[in-house]
């Protein structure tokens, strides 16, 4: 099992460019999440998808869009990248049984916006 | 979700028990205590969680005080590979988010 796979692992963008971060999980999990982590900070939730076909905003959704393509895949799109979006992005998934919150994380995607 | 307070950093000698404290004085009755760790810049890894009772698994033990206002994560025999940032999180039943703070940076010293 690969678990949670994120692509790309590294990306450099210029201000105003767009890109999509891809995430796929092979654990048959219902819920998927996108977090960002800035240097020296904890993780902050951008968007999540509790189940296939639904998406909801987290703490810091501005400047991002998401698509839950199917049960396995959850993508994060930056339409017009800004330097403030330089960060490490983590995708996660969970079974979500209501009272359990074990999240499985990917290895991260490191994005630099110049 | 209730907030948590953790010391920013701790050291532990290799082979000794590492005891990581967490205060969550505003925790409510339906909130669980979760612990995750992040080794270097990898994705966080789930360690353990509990509601009222103490819990133990192959990685660690979680001790929750009777009033539930604080908890301690215990790594019984710390190794160099346990050097990481440890996050204590409280999560409401049914909530979709885990709020990560800045955690405790544990350094295991040879």
PDB file of C-alpha atoms in Angstrom:
ATOM      1  CA  UNK A   1       0.000   0.000   0.000  1.00  0.00           C
ATOM      2  CA  UNK A   2       1.297   3.421  -0.938  1.00  0.00           C
ATOM      3  CA  UNK A   3      -0.992   5.230   1.533  1.00  0.00           C
ATOM      4  CA  UNK A   4      -1.325   8.890   0.581  1.00  0.00           C
ATOM      5  CA  UNK A   5       0.603  10.012  -2.480  1.00  0.00           C
ATOM      6  CA  UNK A   6       1.173  13.656  -3.374  1.00  0.00           C
ATOM      7  CA  UNK A   7       2.544  15.118  -6.587  1.00  0.00           C
ATOM      8  CA  UNK A   8       4.623  17.082  -7.276  1.00  0.00           C
ATOM      9  CA  UNK A   9       7.004  16.961  -4.305  1.00  0.00           C
ATOM     10  CA  UNK A  10       8.654  20.249  -5.241  1.00  0.00           C
ATOM     11  CA  UNK A  11       7.468  23.162  -7.381  1.00  0.00           C
ATOM     12  CA  UNK A  12       8.655  26.701  -8.052  1.00  0.00           C
ATOM     13  CA  UNK A  13       6.156  29.166  -9.501  1.00  0.00           C
ATOM     14  CA  UNK A  14       6.206  32.784 -10.490  1.00  0.00           C
ATOM     15  CA  UNK A  15       3.620  35.150  -9.058  1.00  0.00           C
ATOM     16  CA  UNK A  16       0.392  34.862 -11.016  1.00  0.00           C
ATOM     17  CA  UNK A  17       1.001  31.379 -12.368  1.00  0.00           C
ATOM     18  CA  UNK A  18      -1.444  28.585 -11.667  1.00  0.00           C
ATOM     19  CA  UNK A  19      -0.907  24.994 -10.684  1.00  0.00           C
ATOM     20  CA  UNK A  20      -2.658  21.957  -9.249  1.00  0.00           C
ATOM     21  CA  UNK A  21      -1.405  19.732  -6.451  1.00  0.00           C
ATOM     22  CA  UNK A  22      -2.571  16.166  -6.794  1.00  0.00           C
ATOM     23  CA  UNK A  23      -3.362  13.756  -3.962  1.00  0.00           C
ATOM     24  CA  UNK A  24      -4.443  10.137  -4.103  1.00  0.00           C
ATOM     25  CA  UNK A  25      -5.080   7.577  -1.373  1.00  0.00           C
ATOM     26  CA  UNK A  26      -5.443   3.827  -1.710  1.00  0.00           C
ATOM     27  CA  UNK A  27      -6.948   3.084   1.716  1.00  0.00           C
ATOM     28  CA  UNK A  28     -10.600   3.464   0.686  1.00  0.00           C
ATOM     29  CA  UNK A  29     -10.971   6.400   3.075  1.00  0.00           C
ATOM     30  CA  UNK A  30     -14.038   8.626   2.947  1.00  0.00           C
ATOM     31  CA  UNK A  31     -12.503  11.916   4.079  1.00  0.00           C
ATOM     32  CA  UNK A  32      -9.610  13.853   2.595  1.00  0.00           C
ATOM     33  CA  UNK A  33      -7.893  17.080   3.647  1.00  0.00           C
ATOM     34  CA  UNK A  34      -5.448  19.705   2.457  1.00  0.00           C
ATOM     35  CA  UNK A  35      -3.234  21.448   5.038  1.00  0.00           C
ATOM     36  CA  UNK A  36      -0.469  24.001   4.690  1.00  0.00           C
ATOM     37  CA  UNK A  37       2.506  24.419   7.007  1.00  0.00           C
ATOM     38  CA  UNK A  38       4.558  27.573   7.096  1.00  0.00           C
ATOM     39  CA  UNK A  39       8.064  27.596   8.621  1.00  0.00           C
ATOM     40  CA  UNK A  40       7.985  27.128  12.395  1.00  0.00           C
ATOM     41  CA  UNK A  41       4.212  26.831  12.435  1.00  0.00           C
ATOM     42  CA  UNK A  42       1.692  24.102  12.929  1.00  0.00           C
ATOM     43  CA  UNK A  43      -0.567  22.844  10.164  1.00  0.00           C
ATOM     44  CA  UNK A  44      -3.585  24.863   9.062  1.00  0.00           C
ATOM     45  CA  UNK A  45      -6.535  23.358   7.244  1.00  0.00           C
ATOM     46  CA  UNK A  46      -7.255  24.773   3.793  1.00  0.00           C
ATOM     47  CA  UNK A  47     -10.126  22.599   2.565  1.00  0.00           C
ATOM     48  CA  UNK A  48     -11.531  19.203   3.351  1.00  0.00           C
ATOM     49  CA  UNK A  49     -13.886  16.694   1.789  1.00  0.00           C
ATOM     50  CA  UNK A  50     -15.875  14.654   4.288  1.00  0.00           C
ATOM     51  CA  UNK A  51     -17.048  12.281   1.587  1.00  0.00           C
ATOM     52  CA  UNK A  52     -17.031  11.894  -2.173  1.00  0.00           C
ATOM     53  CA  UNK A  53     -18.951  14.732  -3.770  1.00  0.00           C
ATOM     54  CA  UNK A  54     -18.616  17.208  -0.898  1.00  0.00           C
ATOM     55  CA  UNK A  55     -16.027  19.853  -0.090  1.00  0.00           C
ATOM     56  CA  UNK A  56     -15.865  22.456   2.664  1.00  0.00           C
ATOM     57  CA  UNK A  57     -13.649  25.367   3.615  1.00  0.00           C
ATOM     58  CA  UNK A  58     -11.173  25.133   6.451  1.00  0.00           C
ATOM     59  CA  UNK A  59      -9.287  27.883   8.268  1.00  0.00           C
ATOM     60  CA  UNK A  60      -7.396  29.391   5.321  1.00  0.00           C
ATOM     61  CA  UNK A  61      -9.275  28.740   2.035  1.00  0.00           C
ATOM     62  CA  UNK A  62      -8.652  32.073   0.281  1.00  0.00           C
ATOM     63  CA  UNK A  63      -6.697  31.721  -2.954  1.00  0.00           C
ATOM     64  CA  UNK A  64      -7.388  27.999  -3.323  1.00  0.00           C
ATOM     65  CA  UNK A  65      -9.908  25.726  -4.974  1.00  0.00           C
ATOM     66  CA  UNK A  66     -10.354  21.984  -4.571  1.00  0.00           C
ATOM     67  CA  UNK A  67     -11.883  19.107  -6.480  1.00  0.00           C
ATOM     68  CA  UNK A  68     -12.825  15.724  -5.077  1.00  0.00           C
ATOM     69  CA  UNK A  69     -12.455  13.893  -8.342  1.00  0.00           C
ATOM     70  CA  UNK A  70     -13.525  10.529  -6.953  1.00  0.00           C
ATOM     71  CA  UNK A  71     -13.150   8.648  -3.690  1.00  0.00           C
ATOM     72  CA  UNK A  72      -9.397   8.257  -4.188  1.00  0.00           C
ATOM     73  CA  UNK A  73      -8.358  11.692  -5.426  1.00  0.00           C
ATOM     74  CA  UNK A  74      -8.505  15.207  -4.003  1.00  0.00           C
ATOM     75  CA  UNK A  75      -6.734  18.037  -5.822  1.00  0.00           C
ATOM     76  CA  UNK A  76      -5.802  21.545  -4.697  1.00  0.00           C
ATOM     77  CA  UNK A  77      -5.569  24.348  -7.249  1.00  0.00           C
ATOM     78  CA  UNK A  78      -3.863  27.712  -6.992  1.00  0.00           C
ATOM     79  CA  UNK A  79      -5.401  29.892  -9.695  1.00  0.00           C
ATOM     80  CA  UNK A  80      -3.021  32.853  -9.342  1.00  0.00           C
ATOM     81  CA  UNK A  81      -0.109  32.058  -7.057  1.00  0.00           C
ATOM     82  CA  UNK A  82       1.155  34.669  -4.596  1.00  0.00           C
ATOM     83  CA  UNK A  83       4.382  34.707  -2.527  1.00  0.00           C
ATOM     84  CA  UNK A  84       2.241  34.305   0.608  1.00  0.00           C
ATOM     85  CA  UNK A  85       1.328  30.834  -0.661  1.00  0.00           C
ATOM     86  CA  UNK A  86       4.920  29.671  -0.366  1.00  0.00           C
ATOM     87  CA  UNK A  87       4.531  26.754   2.006  1.00  0.00           C
ATOM     88  CA  UNK A  88       4.607  23.005   2.444  1.00  0.00           C
ATOM     89  CA  UNK A  89       1.285  21.429   1.534  1.00  0.00           C
ATOM     90  CA  UNK A  90       0.125  18.188   3.090  1.00  0.00           C
ATOM     91  CA  UNK A  91      -2.718  16.008   1.947  1.00  0.00           C
ATOM     92  CA  UNK A  92      -4.338  13.628   4.424  1.00  0.00           C
ATOM     93  CA  UNK A  93      -7.128  11.084   4.528  1.00  0.00           C
ATOM     94  CA  UNK A  94      -9.174   9.385   7.199  1.00  0.00           C
ATOM     95  CA  UNK A  95     -11.867   6.785   7.523  1.00  0.00           C
ATOM     96  CA  UNK A  96     -13.904   9.218   9.625  1.00  0.00           C
ATOM     97  CA  UNK A  97     -16.149   7.234  11.853  1.00  0.00           C
ATOM     98  CA  UNK A  98     -17.246  10.293  13.789  1.00  0.00           C
ATOM     99  CA  UNK A  99     -15.380   9.640  16.989  1.00  0.00           C
ATOM    100  CA  UNK A 100     -12.005   8.697  15.578  1.00  0.00           C
ATOM    101  CA  UNK A 101      -9.683  11.116  13.918  1.00  0.00           C
ATOM    102  CA  UNK A 102      -6.666   9.168  12.807  1.00  0.00           C
ATOM    103  CA  UNK A 103      -5.371  11.035   9.785  1.00  0.00           C
ATOM    104  CA  UNK A 104      -2.859   9.544   7.392  1.00  0.00           C
ATOM    105  CA  UNK A 105      -0.623  12.162   5.798  1.00  0.00           C
ATOM    106  CA  UNK A 106       1.307  12.295   2.570  1.00  0.00           C
ATOM    107  CA  UNK A 107       4.966  13.293   2.380  1.00  0.00           C
ATOM    108  CA  UNK A 108       4.211  16.897   1.480  1.00  0.00           C
ATOM    109  CA  UNK A 109       4.578  19.171  -1.538  1.00  0.00           C
ATOM    110  CA  UNK A 110       7.013  22.043  -1.181  1.00  0.00           C
ATOM    111  CA  UNK A 111       5.881  25.095  -3.120  1.00  0.00           C
ATOM    112  CA  UNK A 112       7.875  28.274  -3.629  1.00  0.00           C
ATOM    113  CA  UNK A 113       6.253  31.303  -5.259  1.00  0.00           C
ATOM    114  CA  UNK A 114       8.694  33.943  -6.477  1.00  0.00           C
TER     115      UNK A 114
ATOM    116  CA  UNK B   1     -12.297  22.955  19.852  1.00  0.00           C
ATOM    117  CA  UNK B   2     -10.420  23.506  23.095  1.00  0.00           C
ATOM    118  CA  UNK B   3      -6.939  24.962  22.893  1.00  0.00           C
ATOM    119  CA  UNK B   4      -3.858  23.169  24.109  1.00  0.00           C
ATOM    120  CA  UNK B   5      -0.644  24.399  25.711  1.00  0.00           C
ATOM    121  CA  UNK B   6       2.624  22.527  25.320  1.00  0.00           C
ATOM    122  CA  UNK B   7       6.222  23.405  26.211  1.00  0.00           C
ATOM    123  CA  UNK B   8       8.088  24.490  23.084  1.00  0.00           C
ATOM    124  CA  UNK B   9      10.974  22.074  23.567  1.00  0.00           C
ATOM    125  CA  UNK B  10      12.246  19.187  25.696  1.00  0.00           C
ATOM    126  CA  UNK B  11      15.297  16.958  25.817  1.00  0.00           C
ATOM    127  CA  UNK B  12      15.403  13.291  26.772  1.00  0.00           C
ATOM    128  CA  UNK B  13      18.295  10.864  27.149  1.00  0.00           C
ATOM    129  CA  UNK B  14      18.254   7.897  24.813  1.00  0.00           C
ATOM    130  CA  UNK B  15      16.736   4.844  26.482  1.00  0.00           C
ATOM    131  CA  UNK B  16      14.904   6.842  29.122  1.00  0.00           C
ATOM    132  CA  UNK B  17      11.190   7.564  29.205  1.00  0.00           C
ATOM    133  CA  UNK B  18      10.074  10.774  27.516  1.00  0.00           C
ATOM    134  CA  UNK B  19       7.115  12.440  29.243  1.00  0.00           C
ATOM    135  CA  UNK B  20       5.475  15.142  27.151  1.00  0.00           C
ATOM    136  CA  UNK B  21       2.872  17.261  28.963  1.00  0.00           C
ATOM    137  CA  UNK B  22      -0.155  18.998  27.518  1.00  0.00           C
ATOM    138  CA  UNK B  23      -2.655  21.338  29.148  1.00  0.00           C
ATOM    139  CA  UNK B  24      -6.208  21.505  27.819  1.00  0.00           C
ATOM    140  CA  UNK B  25      -8.073  23.162  30.681  1.00  0.00           C
ATOM    141  CA  UNK B  26     -11.086  24.151  28.544  1.00  0.00           C
ATOM    142  CA  UNK B  27     -11.711  20.665  27.156  1.00  0.00           C
ATOM    143  CA  UNK B  28     -15.360  19.685  26.998  1.00  0.00           C
ATOM    144  CA  UNK B  29     -16.954  16.336  27.621  1.00  0.00           C
ATOM    145  CA  UNK B  30     -17.115  15.176  24.015  1.00  0.00           C
ATOM    146  CA  UNK B  31     -13.603  16.178  23.028  1.00  0.00           C
ATOM    147  CA  UNK B  32     -10.895  13.593  22.509  1.00  0.00           C
ATOM    148  CA  UNK B  33      -7.183  14.143  23.107  1.00  0.00           C
ATOM    149  CA  UNK B  34      -5.005  13.197  20.122  1.00  0.00           C
ATOM    150  CA  UNK B  35      -1.247  13.048  19.776  1.00  0.00           C
ATOM    151  CA  UNK B  36       0.637  13.251  16.496  1.00  0.00           C
ATOM    152  CA  UNK B  37       4.311  13.671  15.750  1.00  0.00           C
ATOM    153  CA  UNK B  38       6.198  15.135  12.818  1.00  0.00           C
ATOM    154  CA  UNK B  39       9.693  13.865  12.139  1.00  0.00           C
ATOM    155  CA  UNK B  40      11.817  16.446  10.356  1.00  0.00           C
ATOM    156  CA  UNK B  41       9.655  17.740   7.500  1.00  0.00           C
ATOM    157  CA  UNK B  42       7.636  14.599   6.879  1.00  0.00           C
ATOM    158  CA  UNK B  43       3.866  14.408   7.151  1.00  0.00           C
ATOM    159  CA  UNK B  44       2.546  14.119  10.711  1.00  0.00           C
ATOM    160  CA  UNK B  45       2.084  10.612  12.080  1.00  0.00           C
ATOM    161  CA  UNK B  46      -0.748   9.543  14.371  1.00  0.00           C
ATOM    162  CA  UNK B  47       0.413   8.214  17.754  1.00  0.00           C
ATOM    163  CA  UNK B  48      -2.529   7.705  20.087  1.00  0.00           C
ATOM    164  CA  UNK B  49      -5.814   9.197  21.274  1.00  0.00           C
ATOM    165  CA  UNK B  50      -8.118   8.950  24.275  1.00  0.00           C
ATOM    166  CA  UNK B  51     -11.234  10.362  25.892  1.00  0.00           C
ATOM    167  CA  UNK B  52     -11.146   9.636  29.625  1.00  0.00           C
ATOM    168  CA  UNK B  53      -9.197   6.481  30.284  1.00  0.00           C
ATOM    169  CA  UNK B  54      -5.489   5.972  29.943  1.00  0.00           C
ATOM    170  CA  UNK B  55      -4.501   4.356  26.667  1.00  0.00           C
ATOM    171  CA  UNK B  56      -1.504   2.342  25.526  1.00  0.00           C
ATOM    172  CA  UNK B  57      -0.401   1.077  22.150  1.00  0.00           C
ATOM    173  CA  UNK B  58       2.815  -0.139  20.606  1.00  0.00           C
ATOM    174  CA  UNK B  59       4.154   3.389  20.256  1.00  0.00           C
ATOM    175  CA  UNK B  60       3.233   5.159  23.470  1.00  0.00           C
ATOM    176  CA  UNK B  61       1.006   5.572  26.512  1.00  0.00           C
ATOM    177  CA  UNK B  62      -1.440   8.397  27.102  1.00  0.00           C
ATOM    178  CA  UNK B  63      -2.238   9.419  30.655  1.00  0.00           C
ATOM    179  CA  UNK B  64      -5.249  11.738  31.071  1.00  0.00           C
ATOM    180  CA  UNK B  65      -5.917  13.341  34.455  1.00  0.00           C
ATOM    181  CA  UNK B  66      -9.195  12.630  36.155  1.00  0.00           C
ATOM    182  CA  UNK B  67     -10.484  16.163  35.521  1.00  0.00           C
ATOM    183  CA  UNK B  68      -9.281  15.816  31.890  1.00  0.00           C
ATOM    184  CA  UNK B  69      -7.603  19.227  32.018  1.00  0.00           C
ATOM    185  CA  UNK B  70      -4.196  17.842  31.176  1.00  0.00           C
ATOM    186  CA  UNK B  71      -2.522  14.794  29.713  1.00  0.00           C
ATOM    187  CA  UNK B  72       0.924  13.276  29.291  1.00  0.00           C
ATOM    188  CA  UNK B  73       2.283  11.317  26.371  1.00  0.00           C
ATOM    189  CA  UNK B  74       4.866   8.766  27.459  1.00  0.00           C
ATOM    190  CA  UNK B  75       7.423   7.213  25.134  1.00  0.00           C
ATOM    191  CA  UNK B  76       8.738   4.445  27.389  1.00  0.00           C
ATOM    192  CA  UNK B  77      12.215   4.003  25.913  1.00  0.00           C
ATOM    193  CA  UNK B  78      13.091   6.953  23.718  1.00  0.00           C
ATOM    194  CA  UNK B  79      15.369   6.369  20.737  1.00  0.00           C
ATOM    195  CA  UNK B  80      17.104   8.833  18.450  1.00  0.00           C
ATOM    196  CA  UNK B  81      14.359   8.188  15.895  1.00  0.00           C
ATOM    197  CA  UNK B  82      11.816   9.668  18.328  1.00  0.00           C
ATOM    198  CA  UNK B  83      13.337  13.123  17.821  1.00  0.00           C
ATOM    199  CA  UNK B  84      10.394  15.055  16.380  1.00  0.00           C
ATOM    200  CA  UNK B  85       7.766  17.718  17.006  1.00  0.00           C
ATOM    201  CA  UNK B  86       4.890  16.294  19.052  1.00  0.00           C
ATOM    202  CA  UNK B  87       1.421  17.814  18.719  1.00  0.00           C
ATOM    203  CA  UNK B  88      -1.305  17.521  21.333  1.00  0.00           C
ATOM    204  CA  UNK B  89      -4.734  18.188  19.848  1.00  0.00           C
ATOM    205  CA  UNK B  90      -8.256  18.126  21.218  1.00  0.00           C
ATOM    206  CA  UNK B  91     -10.998  17.257  18.797  1.00  0.00           C
ATOM    207  CA  UNK B  92     -14.721  17.362  19.134  1.00  0.00           C
ATOM    208  CA  UNK B  93     -16.640  14.220  18.272  1.00  0.00           C
ATOM    209  CA  UNK B  94     -17.761  14.469  14.688  1.00  0.00           C
ATOM    210  CA  UNK B  95     -15.557  17.449  13.891  1.00  0.00           C
ATOM    211  CA  UNK B  96     -13.725  17.347  10.604  1.00  0.00           C
ATOM    212  CA  UNK B  97     -10.664  19.299  11.560  1.00  0.00           C
ATOM    213  CA  UNK B  98      -7.640  18.822  13.743  1.00  0.00           C
ATOM    214  CA  UNK B  99      -6.175  22.118  14.908  1.00  0.00           C
ATOM    215  CA  UNK B 100      -2.411  21.779  15.090  1.00  0.00           C
ATOM    216  CA  UNK B 101      -0.550  24.214  17.314  1.00  0.00           C
ATOM    217  CA  UNK B 102       3.212  24.555  17.340  1.00  0.00           C
ATOM    218  CA  UNK B 103       3.795  21.431  19.462  1.00  0.00           C
ATOM    219  CA  UNK B 104       6.797  20.337  21.536  1.00  0.00           C
ATOM    220  CA  UNK B 105      10.110  19.731  19.842  1.00  0.00           C
ATOM    221  CA  UNK B 106      11.550  16.636  21.531  1.00  0.00           C
ATOM    222  CA  UNK B 107      15.259  16.017  21.104  1.00  0.00           C
ATOM    223  CA  UNK B 108      16.552  12.599  22.139  1.00  0.00           C
ATOM    224  CA  UNK B 109      20.186  12.872  23.176  1.00  0.00           C
ATOM    225  CA  UNK B 110      22.625   9.963  22.774  1.00  0.00           C
TER     226      UNK B 110
END
